[in-house]
């Protein structure tokens, strides 16, 4: 096991220096994984991934908050099992778990778990990482297109409204001003119960996690990475 814990506070201090800020609002553990210390951040491959000392890292995350370098701390890409383990030793529990959420990756079990523990779920790739090679084809979904037509909205708005109605906070990305405005237009209308029910029948799939598995790494398969908490055709 590689104890990367000692890197956490210095890394945040370096980030704050780069940003020329005194503190940030939220600091996350990006993945439940470590990277070999000698590996340059710009050239990380699956073979460079190592087991993470989660308790050591979390103690340092707590230190970041106690030092006032961040207002809150959280995690990303954590399963129910990993959150359970983290909560068993956390003095400051994670405020949020940032995970992939969109109509094809609904994460119902994880959302219920987080809700029960007071952890806010935050949805990344809410449009299925539209345009990437690993995108989930959310924007091409015939059902979402049909709902969009019936509601007089775009598919993106249907997706984002659905994510919002599940109680997630959302981080959607666009470099286009028109689409940025479009993505804000989800607060003055609702999906119907029938829309919700239809979306809940979509076959689950998620973005590519192959990068995080390797025969010599901490996780040999995607199933292992997700602690068996896989649904649908991942
Ligand atoms: N914690 C993690 O492990 C993790 C993993 C993945 C992503 N994230 C974060 O989550 C955020 C969003 O995720 P993401 O970028 O993967 O996926 P996303 O928000 O689902 O999709 C972004 C893509 O959709 C396009 N888009 C945005 N609004 C649109 C609209 N109204 N209609 C059509 N296309 C639209 C964007 O293109 P244009 O720019 O051309 O509009 C961009 O190509 C990012 O900030 C990312 O850093 C976190």
mmCIF file of C-alpha atoms and ligand atoms in Angstrom:
data_model
loop_
_atom_site.group_PDB
_atom_site.id
_atom_site.type_symbol
_atom_site.label_atom_id
_atom_site.label_comp_id
_atom_site.label_asym_id
_atom_site.label_seq_id
_atom_site.Cartn_x
_atom_site.Cartn_y
_atom_site.Cartn_z
ATOM 1 C CA UNK A 1 0.000 0.000 0.000
ATOM 2 C CA UNK A 2 1.284 3.477 -0.850
ATOM 3 C CA UNK A 3 0.589 6.096 1.787
ATOM 4 C CA UNK A 4 -0.162 9.153 -0.273
ATOM 5 C CA UNK A 5 -1.644 10.856 2.745
ATOM 6 C CA UNK A 6 1.332 13.132 3.371
ATOM 7 C CA UNK A 7 0.829 14.690 -0.091
ATOM 8 C CA UNK A 8 -2.680 16.007 0.585
ATOM 9 C CA UNK A 9 -2.151 19.215 2.587
ATOM 10 C CA UNK A 10 0.877 20.307 0.492
ATOM 11 C CA UNK A 11 -1.092 19.592 -2.705
ATOM 12 C CA UNK A 12 -3.962 21.820 -1.582
ATOM 13 C CA UNK A 13 -1.544 24.548 -0.494
ATOM 14 C CA UNK A 14 0.054 24.372 -3.962
ATOM 15 C CA UNK A 15 -3.378 24.575 -5.629
ATOM 16 C CA UNK A 16 -4.328 27.600 -3.512
ATOM 17 C CA UNK A 17 -1.064 29.264 -4.471
ATOM 18 C CA UNK A 18 -1.768 28.586 -8.154
ATOM 19 C CA UNK A 19 -5.296 29.934 -7.786
ATOM 20 C CA UNK A 20 -4.123 32.868 -5.665
ATOM 21 C CA UNK A 21 -6.877 32.096 -3.146
ATOM 22 C CA UNK A 22 -6.887 31.662 0.627
ATOM 23 C CA UNK A 23 -9.358 28.797 0.683
ATOM 24 C CA UNK A 24 -11.676 26.802 -1.557
ATOM 25 C CA UNK A 25 -15.273 25.770 -0.861
ATOM 26 C CA UNK A 26 -14.969 22.027 -1.455
ATOM 27 C CA UNK A 27 -12.057 19.611 -1.789
ATOM 28 C CA UNK A 28 -12.642 16.082 -3.087
ATOM 29 C CA UNK A 29 -10.834 12.745 -3.137
ATOM 30 C CA UNK A 30 -11.198 12.204 -6.909
ATOM 31 C CA UNK A 31 -11.013 8.389 -6.978
ATOM 32 C CA UNK A 32 -10.599 5.637 -4.358
ATOM 33 C CA UNK A 33 -7.187 4.974 -5.865
ATOM 34 C CA UNK A 34 -3.602 6.106 -5.594
ATOM 35 C CA UNK A 35 -0.985 6.717 -8.277
ATOM 36 C CA UNK A 36 2.685 5.746 -7.967
ATOM 37 C CA UNK A 37 4.462 8.801 -6.499
ATOM 38 C CA UNK A 38 7.070 8.884 -9.277
ATOM 39 C CA UNK A 39 4.391 8.995 -11.976
ATOM 40 C CA UNK A 40 3.930 12.425 -13.674
ATOM 41 C CA UNK A 41 0.269 13.536 -13.486
ATOM 42 C CA UNK A 42 0.145 14.086 -17.243
ATOM 43 C CA UNK A 43 1.076 10.466 -18.029
ATOM 44 C CA UNK A 44 -0.844 8.149 -15.711
ATOM 45 C CA UNK A 45 -1.708 4.673 -17.018
ATOM 46 C CA UNK A 46 -3.770 1.905 -15.404
ATOM 47 C CA UNK A 47 -0.556 0.075 -14.465
ATOM 48 C CA UNK A 48 0.476 3.072 -12.295
ATOM 49 C CA UNK A 49 -2.575 2.788 -10.042
ATOM 50 C CA UNK A 50 -2.050 1.581 -6.483
ATOM 51 C CA UNK A 51 -4.082 0.907 -3.352
ATOM 52 C CA UNK A 52 -4.862 4.040 -1.428
ATOM 53 C CA UNK A 53 -4.446 4.487 2.321
ATOM 54 C CA UNK A 54 -7.962 5.826 2.704
ATOM 55 C CA UNK A 55 -7.798 6.449 6.440
ATOM 56 C CA UNK A 56 -4.477 8.298 6.140
ATOM 57 C CA UNK A 57 -5.735 10.344 3.201
ATOM 58 C CA UNK A 58 -8.984 11.199 4.968
ATOM 59 C CA UNK A 59 -7.136 12.348 8.113
ATOM 60 C CA UNK A 60 -5.227 14.773 5.867
ATOM 61 C CA UNK A 61 -8.455 15.867 4.171
ATOM 62 C CA UNK A 62 -9.856 16.613 7.643
ATOM 63 C CA UNK A 63 -6.681 18.532 8.416
ATOM 64 C CA UNK A 64 -7.252 20.642 5.266
ATOM 65 C CA UNK A 65 -10.680 21.628 6.578
ATOM 66 C CA UNK A 66 -9.459 22.217 10.132
ATOM 67 C CA UNK A 67 -6.671 24.461 8.804
ATOM 68 C CA UNK A 68 -9.314 26.515 6.969
ATOM 69 C CA UNK A 69 -7.876 25.682 3.545
ATOM 70 C CA UNK A 70 -11.283 24.342 2.433
ATOM 71 C CA UNK A 71 -14.793 24.909 3.763
ATOM 72 C CA UNK A 72 -15.846 21.303 3.149
ATOM 73 C CA UNK A 73 -14.425 17.948 2.081
ATOM 74 C CA UNK A 74 -15.910 15.112 0.064
ATOM 75 C CA UNK A 75 -15.252 12.181 -2.224
ATOM 76 C CA UNK A 76 -15.903 11.153 -5.808
ATOM 77 C CA UNK A 77 -16.556 7.780 -7.449
ATOM 78 C CA UNK A 78 -17.195 6.064 -4.111
ATOM 79 C CA UNK A 79 -19.560 3.087 -3.797
ATOM 80 C CA UNK A 80 -21.851 2.402 -0.800
ATOM 81 C CA UNK A 81 -19.257 -0.066 0.493
ATOM 82 C CA UNK A 82 -16.392 2.429 0.294
ATOM 83 C CA UNK A 83 -18.491 5.179 1.879
ATOM 84 C CA UNK A 84 -19.430 2.812 4.700
ATOM 85 C CA UNK A 85 -15.775 2.070 5.315
ATOM 86 C CA UNK A 86 -14.864 5.776 5.217
ATOM 87 C CA UNK A 87 -17.657 6.657 7.659
ATOM 88 C CA UNK A 88 -16.364 4.039 10.111
ATOM 89 C CA UNK A 89 -13.294 6.175 10.854
ATOM 90 C CA UNK A 90 -14.171 9.691 9.627
ATOM 91 C CA UNK A 91 -14.248 12.418 12.265
ATOM 92 C CA UNK A 92 -15.577 14.832 9.634
ATOM 93 C CA UNK A 93 -17.919 12.891 7.315
ATOM 94 C CA UNK A 94 -17.795 13.643 3.569
ATOM 95 C CA UNK A 95 -20.215 16.415 2.533
ATOM 96 C CA UNK A 96 -20.660 15.038 -0.965
ATOM 97 C CA UNK A 97 -20.058 12.075 -3.263
ATOM 98 C CA UNK A 98 -19.575 13.169 -6.889
ATOM 99 C CA UNK A 99 -20.532 10.338 -9.272
ATOM 100 C CA UNK A 100 -21.802 9.750 -12.793
ATOM 101 C CA UNK A 101 -25.572 10.320 -12.930
ATOM 102 C CA UNK A 102 -27.864 10.631 -15.944
ATOM 103 C CA UNK A 103 -30.995 8.822 -17.172
ATOM 104 C CA UNK A 104 -28.924 5.775 -18.167
ATOM 105 C CA UNK A 105 -26.922 5.732 -14.926
ATOM 106 C CA UNK A 106 -29.483 6.400 -12.234
ATOM 107 C CA UNK A 107 -27.555 5.262 -9.144
ATOM 108 C CA UNK A 108 -30.743 4.708 -7.103
ATOM 109 C CA UNK A 109 -29.100 2.470 -4.486
ATOM 110 C CA UNK A 110 -26.171 4.848 -3.947
ATOM 111 C CA UNK A 111 -28.503 7.863 -3.766
ATOM 112 C CA UNK A 112 -30.612 6.206 -1.061
ATOM 113 C CA UNK A 113 -27.467 5.294 0.856
ATOM 114 C CA UNK A 114 -26.076 8.835 0.632
ATOM 115 C CA UNK A 115 -29.391 10.355 1.649
ATOM 116 C CA UNK A 116 -29.516 8.138 4.722
ATOM 117 C CA UNK A 117 -26.017 9.253 5.736
ATOM 118 C CA UNK A 118 -26.542 12.964 5.037
ATOM 119 C CA UNK A 119 -24.155 12.964 2.074
ATOM 120 C CA UNK A 120 -25.191 15.136 -0.899
ATOM 121 C CA UNK A 121 -24.897 13.278 -4.177
ATOM 122 C CA UNK A 122 -23.467 15.390 -6.993
ATOM 123 C CA UNK A 123 -24.019 14.351 -10.615
ATOM 124 C CA UNK A 124 -21.179 14.492 -13.117
ATOM 125 C CA UNK A 125 -21.591 13.781 -16.829
ATOM 126 C CA UNK A 126 -25.352 14.538 -16.533
ATOM 127 C CA UNK A 127 -25.559 14.584 -20.346
ATOM 128 C CA UNK A 128 -23.649 11.314 -20.504
ATOM 129 C CA UNK A 129 -20.361 13.131 -21.319
ATOM 130 C CA UNK A 130 -21.856 14.146 -24.654
ATOM 131 C CA UNK A 131 -19.331 14.165 -27.482
ATOM 132 C CA UNK A 132 -16.661 11.979 -25.851
ATOM 133 C CA UNK A 133 -15.611 8.560 -27.133
ATOM 134 C CA UNK A 134 -17.052 7.012 -23.947
ATOM 135 C CA UNK A 135 -20.309 9.006 -23.992
ATOM 136 C CA UNK A 136 -23.436 7.160 -22.953
ATOM 137 C CA UNK A 137 -25.524 8.150 -25.998
ATOM 138 C CA UNK A 138 -27.924 9.936 -23.653
ATOM 139 C CA UNK A 139 -28.494 12.725 -26.155
ATOM 140 C CA UNK A 140 -29.514 10.216 -28.855
ATOM 141 C CA UNK A 141 -32.004 8.344 -26.682
ATOM 142 C CA UNK A 142 -35.359 8.006 -28.534
ATOM 143 C CA UNK A 143 -37.329 8.046 -25.260
ATOM 144 C CA UNK A 144 -35.685 11.270 -24.066
ATOM 145 C CA UNK A 145 -36.241 12.785 -27.509
ATOM 146 C CA UNK A 146 -39.930 11.881 -27.298
ATOM 147 C CA UNK A 147 -40.298 13.375 -23.802
ATOM 148 C CA UNK A 148 -38.462 16.515 -24.969
ATOM 149 C CA UNK A 149 -40.899 16.862 -27.873
ATOM 150 C CA UNK A 150 -43.922 16.446 -25.605
ATOM 151 C CA UNK A 151 -42.663 18.965 -23.023
ATOM 152 C CA UNK A 152 -41.409 21.472 -25.619
ATOM 153 C CA UNK A 153 -37.879 21.231 -24.171
ATOM 154 C CA UNK A 154 -34.504 20.072 -25.455
ATOM 155 C CA UNK A 155 -33.094 16.629 -24.611
ATOM 156 C CA UNK A 156 -30.394 18.332 -22.516
ATOM 157 C CA UNK A 157 -33.049 20.078 -20.418
ATOM 158 C CA UNK A 158 -34.972 16.825 -19.954
ATOM 159 C CA UNK A 159 -31.781 15.111 -18.738
ATOM 160 C CA UNK A 160 -30.815 17.904 -16.391
ATOM 161 C CA UNK A 161 -34.350 18.276 -15.029
ATOM 162 C CA UNK A 162 -34.464 14.532 -14.372
ATOM 163 C CA UNK A 163 -31.116 14.646 -12.533
ATOM 164 C CA UNK A 164 -32.308 17.650 -10.508
ATOM 165 C CA UNK A 165 -35.633 16.003 -9.594
ATOM 166 C CA UNK A 166 -33.753 13.049 -8.106
ATOM 167 C CA UNK A 167 -32.252 15.449 -5.541
ATOM 168 C CA UNK A 168 -28.736 15.585 -6.980
ATOM 169 C CA UNK A 169 -26.750 18.740 -7.403
ATOM 170 C CA UNK A 170 -25.418 18.952 -10.967
ATOM 171 C CA UNK A 171 -22.167 19.803 -12.687
ATOM 172 C CA UNK A 172 -22.785 20.063 -16.397
ATOM 173 C CA UNK A 173 -20.061 21.408 -18.664
ATOM 174 C CA UNK A 174 -20.304 23.631 -21.741
ATOM 175 C CA UNK A 175 -17.960 26.074 -23.427
ATOM 176 C CA UNK A 176 -20.874 27.477 -25.445
ATOM 177 C CA UNK A 177 -22.810 30.480 -24.096
ATOM 178 C CA UNK A 178 -26.105 29.477 -25.736
ATOM 179 C CA UNK A 179 -25.911 25.992 -24.235
ATOM 180 C CA UNK A 180 -24.886 27.386 -20.840
ATOM 181 C CA UNK A 181 -28.115 29.425 -20.858
ATOM 182 C CA UNK A 182 -30.114 26.457 -22.139
ATOM 183 C CA UNK A 183 -28.815 24.316 -19.269
ATOM 184 C CA UNK A 184 -30.100 26.815 -16.697
ATOM 185 C CA UNK A 185 -33.671 26.514 -18.005
ATOM 186 C CA UNK A 186 -34.782 23.621 -15.832
ATOM 187 C CA UNK A 187 -36.323 25.295 -12.795
ATOM 188 C CA UNK A 188 -39.748 26.469 -14.025
ATOM 189 C CA UNK A 189 -41.257 23.196 -15.242
ATOM 190 C CA UNK A 190 -41.507 19.534 -14.178
ATOM 191 C CA UNK A 191 -41.395 16.062 -15.650
ATOM 192 C CA UNK A 192 -44.602 14.070 -15.183
ATOM 193 C CA UNK A 193 -44.857 10.873 -13.147
ATOM 194 C CA UNK A 194 -45.237 9.012 -16.446
ATOM 195 C CA UNK A 195 -42.007 10.582 -17.778
ATOM 196 C CA UNK A 196 -40.232 9.519 -14.575
ATOM 197 C CA UNK A 197 -41.597 6.008 -14.810
ATOM 198 C CA UNK A 198 -40.525 5.634 -18.449
ATOM 199 C CA UNK A 199 -37.011 6.904 -17.722
ATOM 200 C CA UNK A 200 -36.693 4.396 -14.874
ATOM 201 C CA UNK A 201 -37.014 1.587 -17.439
ATOM 202 C CA UNK A 202 -33.965 2.603 -19.517
ATOM 203 C CA UNK A 203 -31.254 -0.046 -19.489
ATOM 204 C CA UNK A 204 -28.475 1.117 -17.155
ATOM 205 C CA UNK A 205 -25.014 1.773 -18.550
ATOM 206 C CA UNK A 206 -22.164 4.014 -17.515
ATOM 207 C CA UNK A 207 -19.066 5.689 -18.888
ATOM 208 C CA UNK A 208 -15.916 3.703 -19.496
ATOM 209 C CA UNK A 209 -14.205 2.607 -16.266
ATOM 210 C CA UNK A 210 -11.618 0.404 -17.978
ATOM 211 C CA UNK A 211 -8.939 2.954 -17.220
ATOM 212 C CA UNK A 212 -9.184 2.114 -13.518
ATOM 213 C CA UNK A 213 -8.722 -1.626 -13.799
ATOM 214 C CA UNK A 214 -5.524 -3.507 -14.495
ATOM 215 C CA UNK A 215 -4.363 -7.060 -13.850
ATOM 216 C CA UNK A 216 -1.605 -5.805 -11.536
ATOM 217 C CA UNK A 217 -3.605 -2.930 -10.027
ATOM 218 C CA UNK A 218 -5.806 -2.707 -6.919
ATOM 219 C CA UNK A 219 -8.911 -3.460 -9.003
ATOM 220 C CA UNK A 220 -8.711 -6.262 -11.570
ATOM 221 C CA UNK A 221 -12.200 -5.768 -12.991
ATOM 222 C CA UNK A 222 -14.831 -3.029 -13.243
ATOM 223 C CA UNK A 223 -17.042 -5.180 -11.014
ATOM 224 C CA UNK A 224 -14.324 -5.113 -8.322
ATOM 225 C CA UNK A 225 -13.894 -1.348 -8.716
ATOM 226 C CA UNK A 226 -17.640 -0.929 -8.162
ATOM 227 C CA UNK A 227 -17.735 -3.462 -5.284
ATOM 228 C CA UNK A 228 -20.286 -5.504 -7.198
ATOM 229 C CA UNK A 229 -22.734 -2.580 -7.018
ATOM 230 C CA UNK A 230 -23.268 -2.807 -10.741
ATOM 231 C CA UNK A 231 -26.644 -2.614 -12.399
ATOM 232 C CA UNK A 232 -27.670 -3.118 -16.007
ATOM 233 C CA UNK A 233 -25.197 -3.755 -18.806
ATOM 234 C CA UNK A 234 -22.128 -1.967 -17.415
HETATM 235 N N1 LIG B 1 -15.330 13.362 -10.576
HETATM 236 C C1 LIG B 1 -15.104 12.724 -11.705
HETATM 237 O O1 LIG B 1 -14.513 11.642 -11.738
HETATM 238 C C2 LIG B 1 -15.596 13.317 -13.006
HETATM 239 C C3 LIG B 1 -15.648 12.515 -14.157
HETATM 240 C C4 LIG B 1 -16.138 13.072 -15.344
HETATM 241 C C5 LIG B 1 -16.540 14.412 -15.363
HETATM 242 N N2 LIG B 1 -16.449 15.165 -14.233
HETATM 243 C C6 LIG B 1 -16.847 16.607 -14.278
HETATM 244 O O2 LIG B 1 -18.221 16.724 -14.570
HETATM 245 C C7 LIG B 1 -18.463 17.864 -15.387
HETATM 246 C C8 LIG B 1 -19.398 17.505 -16.514
HETATM 247 O O3 LIG B 1 -19.144 16.239 -17.049
HETATM 248 P P1 LIG B 1 -18.736 15.922 -18.553
HETATM 249 O O4 LIG B 1 -18.068 17.091 -19.170
HETATM 250 O O5 LIG B 1 -18.075 14.606 -18.541
HETATM 251 O O6 LIG B 1 -20.115 15.645 -19.277
HETATM 252 P P2 LIG B 1 -21.481 16.429 -19.596
HETATM 253 O O7 LIG B 1 -21.628 17.694 -18.812
HETATM 254 O O8 LIG B 1 -22.506 15.367 -19.511
HETATM 255 O O9 LIG B 1 -21.265 16.762 -21.144
HETATM 256 C C9 LIG B 1 -20.468 17.823 -21.561
HETATM 257 C C10 LIG B 1 -20.558 17.861 -23.074
HETATM 258 O O10 LIG B 1 -21.892 18.135 -23.453
HETATM 259 C C11 LIG B 1 -21.941 19.258 -24.314
HETATM 260 N N3 LIG B 1 -23.123 20.043 -23.906
HETATM 261 C C12 LIG B 1 -23.277 20.827 -22.817
HETATM 262 N N4 LIG B 1 -24.508 21.357 -22.781
HETATM 263 C C13 LIG B 1 -25.143 20.895 -23.891
HETATM 264 C C14 LIG B 1 -26.450 21.078 -24.420
HETATM 265 N N5 LIG B 1 -27.352 21.864 -23.812
HETATM 266 N N6 LIG B 1 -26.766 20.447 -25.593
HETATM 267 C C15 LIG B 1 -25.875 19.673 -26.221
HETATM 268 N N7 LIG B 1 -24.618 19.430 -25.763
HETATM 269 C C16 LIG B 1 -24.258 20.046 -24.601
HETATM 270 C C17 LIG B 1 -20.649 20.001 -24.113
HETATM 271 O O11 LIG B 1 -20.227 20.566 -25.326
HETATM 272 P P3 LIG B 1 -20.059 22.174 -25.515
HETATM 273 O O12 LIG B 1 -18.960 22.609 -24.604
HETATM 274 O O13 LIG B 1 -19.700 22.301 -26.941
HETATM 275 O O14 LIG B 1 -21.383 22.789 -25.163
HETATM 276 C C18 LIG B 1 -19.685 18.891 -23.699
HETATM 277 O O15 LIG B 1 -19.138 18.295 -24.855
HETATM 278 C C19 LIG B 1 -17.100 18.349 -15.860
HETATM 279 O O16 LIG B 1 -16.850 19.593 -15.248
HETATM 280 C C20 LIG B 1 -16.107 17.283 -15.399
HETATM 281 O O17 LIG B 1 -14.897 17.824 -14.920
HETATM 282 C C21 LIG B 1 -16.014 14.650 -13.060
#
